[in-house]
Coordinates of C-alpha atoms in Angstrom, one line a residue:
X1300 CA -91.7 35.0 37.7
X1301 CA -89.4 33.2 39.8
X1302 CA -90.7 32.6 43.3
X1303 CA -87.9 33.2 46.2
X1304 CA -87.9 30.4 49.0
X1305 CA -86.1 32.4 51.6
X1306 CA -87.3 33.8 55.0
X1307 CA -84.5 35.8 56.8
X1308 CA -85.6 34.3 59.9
X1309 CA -85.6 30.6 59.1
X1310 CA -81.8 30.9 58.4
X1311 CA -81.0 29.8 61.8
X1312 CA -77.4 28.7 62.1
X1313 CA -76.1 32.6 61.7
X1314 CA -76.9 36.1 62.5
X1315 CA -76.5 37.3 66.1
X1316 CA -78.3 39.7 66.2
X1317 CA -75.5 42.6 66.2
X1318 CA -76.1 45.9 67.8
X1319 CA -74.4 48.3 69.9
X1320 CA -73.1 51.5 70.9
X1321 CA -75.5 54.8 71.9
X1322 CA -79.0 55.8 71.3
X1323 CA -78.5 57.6 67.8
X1324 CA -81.1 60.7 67.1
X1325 CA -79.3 62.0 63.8
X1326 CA -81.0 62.6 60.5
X1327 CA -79.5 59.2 59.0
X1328 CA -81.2 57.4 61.9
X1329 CA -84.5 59.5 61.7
X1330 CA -84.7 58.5 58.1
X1331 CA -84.4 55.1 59.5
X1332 CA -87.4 54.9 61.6
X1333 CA -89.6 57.0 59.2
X1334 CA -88.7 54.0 56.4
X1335 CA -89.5 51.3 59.6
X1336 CA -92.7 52.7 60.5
X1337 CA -94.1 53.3 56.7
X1338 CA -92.9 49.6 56.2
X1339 CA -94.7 48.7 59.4
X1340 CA -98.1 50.7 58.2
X1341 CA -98.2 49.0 54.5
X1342 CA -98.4 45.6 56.6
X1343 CA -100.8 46.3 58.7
X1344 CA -103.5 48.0 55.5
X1345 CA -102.7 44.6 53.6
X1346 CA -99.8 46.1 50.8
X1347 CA -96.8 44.1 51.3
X1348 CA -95.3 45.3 48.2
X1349 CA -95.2 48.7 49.3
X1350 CA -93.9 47.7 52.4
X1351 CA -90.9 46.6 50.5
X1352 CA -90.5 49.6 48.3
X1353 CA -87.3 50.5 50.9
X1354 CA -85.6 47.0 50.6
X1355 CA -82.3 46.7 48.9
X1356 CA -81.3 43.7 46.5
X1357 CA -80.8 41.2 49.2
X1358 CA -83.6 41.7 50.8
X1359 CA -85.9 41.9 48.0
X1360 CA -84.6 38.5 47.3
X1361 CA -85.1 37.0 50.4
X1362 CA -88.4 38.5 51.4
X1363 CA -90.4 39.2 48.5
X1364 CA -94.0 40.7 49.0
X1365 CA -95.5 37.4 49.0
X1366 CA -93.4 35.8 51.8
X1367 CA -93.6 39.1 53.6
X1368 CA -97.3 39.3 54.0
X1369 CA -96.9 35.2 54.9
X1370 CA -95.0 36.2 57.7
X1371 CA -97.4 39.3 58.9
X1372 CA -100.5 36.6 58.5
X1373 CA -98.6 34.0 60.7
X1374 CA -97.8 37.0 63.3
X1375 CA -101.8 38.3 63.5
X1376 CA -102.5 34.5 63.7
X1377 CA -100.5 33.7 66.4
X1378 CA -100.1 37.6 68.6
X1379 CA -104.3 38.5 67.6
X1380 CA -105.2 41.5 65.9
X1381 CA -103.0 44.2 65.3
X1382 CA -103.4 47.4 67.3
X1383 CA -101.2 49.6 67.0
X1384 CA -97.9 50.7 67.6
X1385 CA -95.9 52.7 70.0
X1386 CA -93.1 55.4 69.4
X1387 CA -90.0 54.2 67.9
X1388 CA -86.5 54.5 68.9
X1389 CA -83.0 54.6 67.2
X1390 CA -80.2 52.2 68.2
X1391 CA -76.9 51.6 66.5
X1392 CA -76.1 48.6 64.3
X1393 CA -73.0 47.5 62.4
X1394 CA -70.5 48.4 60.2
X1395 CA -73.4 46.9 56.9
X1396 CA -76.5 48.3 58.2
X1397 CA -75.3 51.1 60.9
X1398 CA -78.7 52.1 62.1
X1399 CA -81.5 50.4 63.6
X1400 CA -85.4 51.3 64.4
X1401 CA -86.8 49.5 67.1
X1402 CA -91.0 50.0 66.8
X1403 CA -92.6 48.9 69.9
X1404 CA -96.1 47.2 68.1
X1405 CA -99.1 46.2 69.9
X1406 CA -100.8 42.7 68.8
X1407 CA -104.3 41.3 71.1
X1408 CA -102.2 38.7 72.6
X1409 CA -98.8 39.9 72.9
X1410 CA -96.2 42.5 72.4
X1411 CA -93.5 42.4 70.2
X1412 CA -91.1 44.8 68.7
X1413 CA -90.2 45.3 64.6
X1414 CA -86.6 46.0 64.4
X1415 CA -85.8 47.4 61.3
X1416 CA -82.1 47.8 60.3
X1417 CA -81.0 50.8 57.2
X1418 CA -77.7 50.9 55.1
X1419 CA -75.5 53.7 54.5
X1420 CA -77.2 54.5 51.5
X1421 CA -80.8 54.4 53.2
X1422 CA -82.3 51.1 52.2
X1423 CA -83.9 48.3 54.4
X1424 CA -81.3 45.7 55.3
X1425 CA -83.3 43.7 57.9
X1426 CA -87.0 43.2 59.4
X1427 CA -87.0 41.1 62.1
X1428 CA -90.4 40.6 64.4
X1429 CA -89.1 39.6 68.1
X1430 CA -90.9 39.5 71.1
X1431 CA -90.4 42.6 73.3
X1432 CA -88.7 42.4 76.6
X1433 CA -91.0 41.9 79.3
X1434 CA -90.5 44.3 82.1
X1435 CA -88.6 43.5 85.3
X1436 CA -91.6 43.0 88.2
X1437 CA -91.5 40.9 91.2
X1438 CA -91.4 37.3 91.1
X1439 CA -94.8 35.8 91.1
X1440 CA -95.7 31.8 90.8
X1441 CA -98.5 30.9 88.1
X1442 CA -100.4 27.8 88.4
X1443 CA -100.1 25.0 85.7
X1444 CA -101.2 21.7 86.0
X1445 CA -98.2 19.5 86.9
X1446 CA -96.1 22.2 87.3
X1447 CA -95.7 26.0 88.5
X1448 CA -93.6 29.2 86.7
X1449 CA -91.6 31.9 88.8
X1450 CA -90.5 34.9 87.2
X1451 CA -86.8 35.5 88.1
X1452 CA -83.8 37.7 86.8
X1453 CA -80.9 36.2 85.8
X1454 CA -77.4 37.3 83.6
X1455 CA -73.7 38.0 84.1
X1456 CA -72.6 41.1 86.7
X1457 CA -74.4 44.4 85.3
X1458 CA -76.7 42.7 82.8
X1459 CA -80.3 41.8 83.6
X1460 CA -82.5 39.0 81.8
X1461 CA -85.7 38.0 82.5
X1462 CA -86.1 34.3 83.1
X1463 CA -88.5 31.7 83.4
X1464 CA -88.1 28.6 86.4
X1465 CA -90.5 25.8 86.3
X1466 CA -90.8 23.8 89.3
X1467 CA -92.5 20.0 88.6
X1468 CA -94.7 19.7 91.8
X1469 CA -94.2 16.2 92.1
X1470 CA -90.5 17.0 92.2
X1471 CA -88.5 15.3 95.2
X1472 CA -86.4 17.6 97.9
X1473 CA -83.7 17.5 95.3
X1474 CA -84.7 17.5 91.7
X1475 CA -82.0 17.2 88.6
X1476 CA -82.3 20.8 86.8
X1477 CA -81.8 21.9 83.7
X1478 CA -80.8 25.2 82.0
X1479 CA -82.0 25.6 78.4
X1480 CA -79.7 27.9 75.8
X1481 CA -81.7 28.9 72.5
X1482 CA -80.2 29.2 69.4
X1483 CA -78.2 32.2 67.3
X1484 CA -80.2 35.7 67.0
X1485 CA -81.9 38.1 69.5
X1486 CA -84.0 34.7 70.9
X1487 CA -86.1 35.2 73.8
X1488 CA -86.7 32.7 76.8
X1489 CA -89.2 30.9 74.2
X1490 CA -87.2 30.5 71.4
X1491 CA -89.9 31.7 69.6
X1492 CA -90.1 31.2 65.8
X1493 CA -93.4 32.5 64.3
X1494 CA -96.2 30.7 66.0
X1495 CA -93.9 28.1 67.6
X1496 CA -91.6 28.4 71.1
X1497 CA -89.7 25.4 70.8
X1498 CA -87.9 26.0 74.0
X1499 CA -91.7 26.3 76.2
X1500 CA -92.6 22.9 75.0
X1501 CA -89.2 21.3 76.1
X1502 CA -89.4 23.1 79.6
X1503 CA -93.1 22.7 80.2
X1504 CA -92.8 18.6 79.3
X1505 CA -89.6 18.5 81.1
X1506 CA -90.8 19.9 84.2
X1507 CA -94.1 17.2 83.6
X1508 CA -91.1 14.6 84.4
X1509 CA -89.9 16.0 87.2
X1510 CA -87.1 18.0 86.3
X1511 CA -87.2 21.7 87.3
X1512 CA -86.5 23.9 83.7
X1513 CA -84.7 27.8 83.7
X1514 CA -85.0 29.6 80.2
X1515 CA -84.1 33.4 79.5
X1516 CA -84.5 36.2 77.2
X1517 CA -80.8 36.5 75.5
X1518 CA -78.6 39.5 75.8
X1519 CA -79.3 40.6 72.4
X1520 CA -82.9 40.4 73.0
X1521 CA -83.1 42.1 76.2
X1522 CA -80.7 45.1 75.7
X1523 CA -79.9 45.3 71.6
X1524 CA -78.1 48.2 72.5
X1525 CA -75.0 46.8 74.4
X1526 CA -72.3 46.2 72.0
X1527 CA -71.6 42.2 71.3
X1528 CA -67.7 41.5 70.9
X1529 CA -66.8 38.3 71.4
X1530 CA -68.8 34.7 72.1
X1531 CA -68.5 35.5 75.8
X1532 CA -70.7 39.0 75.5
X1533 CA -73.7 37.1 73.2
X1534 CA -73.4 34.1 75.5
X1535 CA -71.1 32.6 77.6
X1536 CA -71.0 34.5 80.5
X1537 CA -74.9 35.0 80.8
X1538 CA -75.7 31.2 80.7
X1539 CA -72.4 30.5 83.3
X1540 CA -74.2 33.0 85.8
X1541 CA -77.7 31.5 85.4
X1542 CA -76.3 27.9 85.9
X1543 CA -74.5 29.0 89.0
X1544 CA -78.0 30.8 90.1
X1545 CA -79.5 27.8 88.9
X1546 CA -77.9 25.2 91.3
X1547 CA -78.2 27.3 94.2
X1548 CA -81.7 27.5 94.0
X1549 CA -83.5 25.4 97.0
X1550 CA -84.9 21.8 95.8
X1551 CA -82.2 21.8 93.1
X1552 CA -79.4 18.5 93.3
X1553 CA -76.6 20.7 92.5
X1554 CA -74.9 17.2 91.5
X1555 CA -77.3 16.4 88.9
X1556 CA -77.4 20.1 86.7
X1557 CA -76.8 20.1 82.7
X1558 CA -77.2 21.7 80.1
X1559 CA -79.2 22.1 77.1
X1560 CA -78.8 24.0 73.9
X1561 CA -80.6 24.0 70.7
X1562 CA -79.0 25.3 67.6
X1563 CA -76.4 27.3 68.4
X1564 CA -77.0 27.1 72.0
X1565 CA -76.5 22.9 71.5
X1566 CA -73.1 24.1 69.5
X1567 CA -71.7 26.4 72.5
X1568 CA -73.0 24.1 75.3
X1569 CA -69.6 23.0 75.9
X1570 CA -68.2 26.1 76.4
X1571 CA -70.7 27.0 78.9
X1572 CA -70.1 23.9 80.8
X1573 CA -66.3 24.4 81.0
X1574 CA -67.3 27.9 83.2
X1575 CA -69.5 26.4 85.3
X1576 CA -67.5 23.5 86.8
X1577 CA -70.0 21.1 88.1
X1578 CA -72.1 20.4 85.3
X1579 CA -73.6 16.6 84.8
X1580 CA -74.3 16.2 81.7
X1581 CA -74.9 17.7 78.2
X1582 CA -77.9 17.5 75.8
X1583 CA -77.4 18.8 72.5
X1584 CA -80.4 19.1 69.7
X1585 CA -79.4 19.9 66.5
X1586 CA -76.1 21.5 66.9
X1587 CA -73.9 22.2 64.5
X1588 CA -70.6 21.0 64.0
X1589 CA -70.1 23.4 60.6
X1590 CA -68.2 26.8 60.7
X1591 CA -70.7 29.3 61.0
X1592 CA -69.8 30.9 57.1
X1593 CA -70.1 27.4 55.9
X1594 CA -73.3 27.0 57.1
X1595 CA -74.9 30.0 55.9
X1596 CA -73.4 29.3 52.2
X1597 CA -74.5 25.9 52.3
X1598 CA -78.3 27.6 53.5
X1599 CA -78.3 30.1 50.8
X1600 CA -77.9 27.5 48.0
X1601 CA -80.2 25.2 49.4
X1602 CA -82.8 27.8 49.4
X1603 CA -81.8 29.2 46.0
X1604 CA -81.8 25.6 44.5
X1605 CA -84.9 24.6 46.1
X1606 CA -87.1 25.6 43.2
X1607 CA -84.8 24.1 40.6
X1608 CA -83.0 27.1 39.3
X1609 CA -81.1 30.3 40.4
X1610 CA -81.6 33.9 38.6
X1611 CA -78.9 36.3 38.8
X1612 CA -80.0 38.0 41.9
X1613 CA -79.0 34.7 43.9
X1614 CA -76.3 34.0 42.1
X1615 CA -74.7 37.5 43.6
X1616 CA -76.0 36.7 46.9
X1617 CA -74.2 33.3 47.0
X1618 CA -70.6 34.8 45.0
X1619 CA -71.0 37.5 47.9
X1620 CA -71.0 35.4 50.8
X1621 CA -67.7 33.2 49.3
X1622 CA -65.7 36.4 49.3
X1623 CA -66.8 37.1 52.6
X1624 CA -65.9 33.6 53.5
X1625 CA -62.3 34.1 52.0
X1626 CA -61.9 37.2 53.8
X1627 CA -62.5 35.5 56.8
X1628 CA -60.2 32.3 56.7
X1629 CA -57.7 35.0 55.1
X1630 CA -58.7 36.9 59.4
X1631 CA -58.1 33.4 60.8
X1632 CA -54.7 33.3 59.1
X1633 CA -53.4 36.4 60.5
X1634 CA -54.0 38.4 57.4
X1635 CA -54.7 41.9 57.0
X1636 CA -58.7 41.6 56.3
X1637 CA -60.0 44.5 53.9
X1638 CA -64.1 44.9 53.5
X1639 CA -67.0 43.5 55.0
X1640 CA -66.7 40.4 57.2
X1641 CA -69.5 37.6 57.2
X1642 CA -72.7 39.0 58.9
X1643 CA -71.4 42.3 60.0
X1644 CA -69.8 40.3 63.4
X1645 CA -66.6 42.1 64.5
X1646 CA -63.6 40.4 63.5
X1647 CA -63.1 39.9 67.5
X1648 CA -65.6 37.5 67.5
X1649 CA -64.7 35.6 65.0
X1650 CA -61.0 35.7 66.6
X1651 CA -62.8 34.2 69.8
X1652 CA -64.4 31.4 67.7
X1653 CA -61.1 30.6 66.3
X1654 CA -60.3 26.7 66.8
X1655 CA -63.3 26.1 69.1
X1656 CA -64.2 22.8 68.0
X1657 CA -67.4 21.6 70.4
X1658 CA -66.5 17.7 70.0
X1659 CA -63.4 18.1 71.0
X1660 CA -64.5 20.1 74.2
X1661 CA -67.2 18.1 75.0
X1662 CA -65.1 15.0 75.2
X1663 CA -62.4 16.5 77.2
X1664 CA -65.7 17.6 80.0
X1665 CA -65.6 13.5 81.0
X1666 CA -69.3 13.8 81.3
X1667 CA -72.9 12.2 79.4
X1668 CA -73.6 13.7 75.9
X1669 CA -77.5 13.3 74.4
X1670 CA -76.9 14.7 70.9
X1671 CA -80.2 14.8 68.9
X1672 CA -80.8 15.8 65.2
X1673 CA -83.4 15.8 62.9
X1674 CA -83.5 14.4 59.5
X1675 CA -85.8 16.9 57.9
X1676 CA -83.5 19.9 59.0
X1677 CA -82.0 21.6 56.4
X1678 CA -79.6 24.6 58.9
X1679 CA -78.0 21.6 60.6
X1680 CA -78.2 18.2 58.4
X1681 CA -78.1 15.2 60.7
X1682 CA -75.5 13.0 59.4
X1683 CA -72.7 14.7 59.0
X1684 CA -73.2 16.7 62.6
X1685 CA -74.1 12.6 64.0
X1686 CA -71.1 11.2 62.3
X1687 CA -68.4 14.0 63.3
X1688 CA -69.7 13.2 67.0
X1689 CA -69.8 9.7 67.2
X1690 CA -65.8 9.8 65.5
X1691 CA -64.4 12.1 68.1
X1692 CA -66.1 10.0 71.1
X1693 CA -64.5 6.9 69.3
X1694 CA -63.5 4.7 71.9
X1695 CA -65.6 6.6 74.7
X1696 CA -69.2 5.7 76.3
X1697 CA -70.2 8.7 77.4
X1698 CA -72.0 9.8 73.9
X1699 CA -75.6 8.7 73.2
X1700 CA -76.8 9.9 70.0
X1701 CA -80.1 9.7 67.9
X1702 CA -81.6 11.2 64.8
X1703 CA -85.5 11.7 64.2
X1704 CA -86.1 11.6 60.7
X1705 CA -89.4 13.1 59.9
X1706 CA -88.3 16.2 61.7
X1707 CA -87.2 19.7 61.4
X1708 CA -85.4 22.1 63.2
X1709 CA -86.9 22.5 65.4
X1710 CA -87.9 19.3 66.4
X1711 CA -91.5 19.4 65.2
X1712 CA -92.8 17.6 61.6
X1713 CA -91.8 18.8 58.8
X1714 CA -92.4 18.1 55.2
X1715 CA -90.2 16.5 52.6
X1716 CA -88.4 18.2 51.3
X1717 CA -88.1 21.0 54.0
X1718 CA -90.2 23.8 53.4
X1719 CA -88.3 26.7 55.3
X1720 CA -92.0 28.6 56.0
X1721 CA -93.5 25.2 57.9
X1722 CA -91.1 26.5 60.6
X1723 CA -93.5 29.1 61.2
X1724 CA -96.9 27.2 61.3
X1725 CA -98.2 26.4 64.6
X1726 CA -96.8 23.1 66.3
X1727 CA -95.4 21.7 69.1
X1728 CA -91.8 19.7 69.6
X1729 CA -92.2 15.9 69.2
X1730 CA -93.4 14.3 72.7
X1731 CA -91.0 11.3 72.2
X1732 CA -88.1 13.8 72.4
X1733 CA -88.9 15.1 75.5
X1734 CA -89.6 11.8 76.7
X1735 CA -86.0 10.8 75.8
X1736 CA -84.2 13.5 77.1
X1737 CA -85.8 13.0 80.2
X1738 CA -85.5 9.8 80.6
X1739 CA -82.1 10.1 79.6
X1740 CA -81.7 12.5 82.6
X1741 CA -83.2 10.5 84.8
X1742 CA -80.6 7.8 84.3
X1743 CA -77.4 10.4 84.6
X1744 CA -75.2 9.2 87.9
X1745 CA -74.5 12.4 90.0
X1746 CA -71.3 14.2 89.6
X1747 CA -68.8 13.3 92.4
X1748 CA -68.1 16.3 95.2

């Protein structure tokens, strides 16, 4: 039997984690949680192919019992032993998969939440694992070698995220600071991805260097159900407030504050900095220059084609999301749009994203660019993202750019080809990127008054 390469959560460049409207408690939703917490139980006593019993077609295809029980090992080996978990609530999704189950589950080491999304019809449309919110308490420093953590609050008027701040303690009266953006999905201040958090290791060995770090838990983490319309809601106006709360913060040189985004964070970093006038530079790892359909057709053949052939379940999978695709530029044209639009995301959003191109914007900021890719990563391949950089800073010196070929994603090693589980495994981003976006900091002239 063929063998399915995908993990839902690997394909990184989409899905933004869409929820909103009211705390449901009818008989669809109820149905929804029952389904999410009998899927929940089968992982924990070891059956992952009961635990999929629920799953439509998609799903089946992309997590299969085998990759499903891969994921629930890497959980338990990174969380500790599973203990339990907590009464689940009902939140609505999208137009696709209009209910969600949110299970509160209790792990030795940590606290995360399934989130399990049900068609019309009943059937499992998603599973995600994410971490759960941590609740709001006062702020409180925590010791750490060269560097201390405060707890702090952050987020646009009316919205509440908790954030992360780490102060180097070698850092002068006036240190450069830097506000990291994670990538597409419910990401939390982490950017955690199995047993990795991608966006710790760049703020821990920035903050080594001297550089005081703020990372946050993402709107769609924090509060899944507040309804997501347009780039601004999932984003933009979260990470504009935290910069501004960023450079008023005592021992920050609000002339030396940038920006750096990861993934789709890397990709919407200019957007952010066109808010929050001021901003000194931006560093960008592995952000995409792709429409966001294109990329997630261009994932799902990858990952069908990986193990030299496609069945017929893939094959509808892949012919689905080019009609989707059509529908969309047909949205962008001013058409009348019938059916499903990629991903469940409003058509507002998509309106929003219309023409955003972040080369373009980047260049028209006047300030420093660090764009970083990695040549094992197959959501965002290197080249083409490097080359469609370098040609719209032709002529222009304020673009530095570099690709690390060995790789992935998320800036750790990764095999070759790319093996979309290794972004799971335990590891820790490359040193020598840190290193170079520090350095490359360091070297960043102030803005002007």
């Amino acid at each position: 039997m063929k063998r399915s390469g995908r993990v839902g959560s690997v394909i990184l460049a989409v899905g933004m984690g869409w929820s909103g409207g009211t705390i449901m408690a009818d008989d669809a939703a109820s149905a929804c949680i029952a389904k999410g917490n009998a899927l929940v139980a089968a992982l924990a006593a070891g059956d992952a192919s009961k635990a999929t019993v629920d799953f439509d077609a998609t799903m089946r295809a992309a997590l299969p019992p085998e990759t499903l029980a891969a994921v629930w090992v890497a959980t338990v080996a990174k969380s500790g032993a599973y203990e339990g978990g907590d009464t689940a609530v009902a939140a609505r999704g999208n137009e696709t998969a209009p209910h969600l189950a949110v299970i509160p589950l209790r792990f030795a080491h940590a606290a995360l939440n399934a989130v399990v999304a049900c068609d019309a019809a009943g059937a499992v449309a998603g599973f995600h694992l994410v971490p759960r919110p941590a609740a709001q308490s006062p702020p409180v420093a925590l010791e750490s070698g060269a560097f201390s953590t405060e707890a702090l609050t952050v987020g646009a008027e009316g919205v509440q995220l908790g954030a992360t701040l780490y102060r180097p303690r070698t850092a002068s009266a006036a240190a450069p600071a830097v506000l990291l953006l994670a990538g597409s999905g419910p990401q939390d201040r982490n950017s955690t991805l199995g047993a990795t958090k991608p966006l710790r290791d760049l703020a821990e060995g920035l903050a080594k260097q001297g550089i005081v770090v703020l990372t946050y838990d993402k709107r769609t983490l924090a509060h899944p159900d507040r309804a997501i319309a347009t780039v601004n809601d999932e984003v933009i106006d979260d990470a504009a407030a935290a910069l501004h709360q960023l450079a008023s913060l005592p021992g920050v040189d609000k002339k030396r504050v940038f920006v750096l985004g990861h993934s789709w964070g890397g990709t919407l970093a200019p957007r952010v900095a066109t808010r929050a006038h001021g901003v000194a530079g931006l560093v960008l790892l592995a952000a995409s220059v792709e429409p966001l359909e294109e990329a997630y057709r261009r994932q799902l053949r990858f990952l069908a084609e990986r193990d030299g052939q496609v069945d017929d379940s893939e094959l509808a999978e892949l012919a689905k999301a080019d009609a989707e695709a059509r529908r969309l530029d047909d949205l962008r044209h001013g058409k009348a749009v019938e059916g499903r639009l990629p991903f469940g995301i409003p058509a507002a959003y998509w309106q929003d994203l219309a023409g955003y191109d972040p080369v373009a914007v980047a260049r028209s900021l006047g300030v420093p660019v660090l764009a970083l890719w990695a040549g094992r990563d197959y959501q965002v391949p290197a080249e083409p993202a490097r080359d469609r950089w370098v040609q719209g800073f032709s002529g222009r010196t304020e673009l530095a750019v570099h690709v690390y070929p060995t790789l992935g994603h998320t800036f750790m090693p990764m095999s070759d080809p790319p093996e979309p589980a290794r972004l799971l495994e335990a590891g820790h981003v490359e040193p020598e990127v840190v290193l170079r976006v520090a350095q490359w900091i360091s070297r960043v002239k102030p803005t002007s008054p």
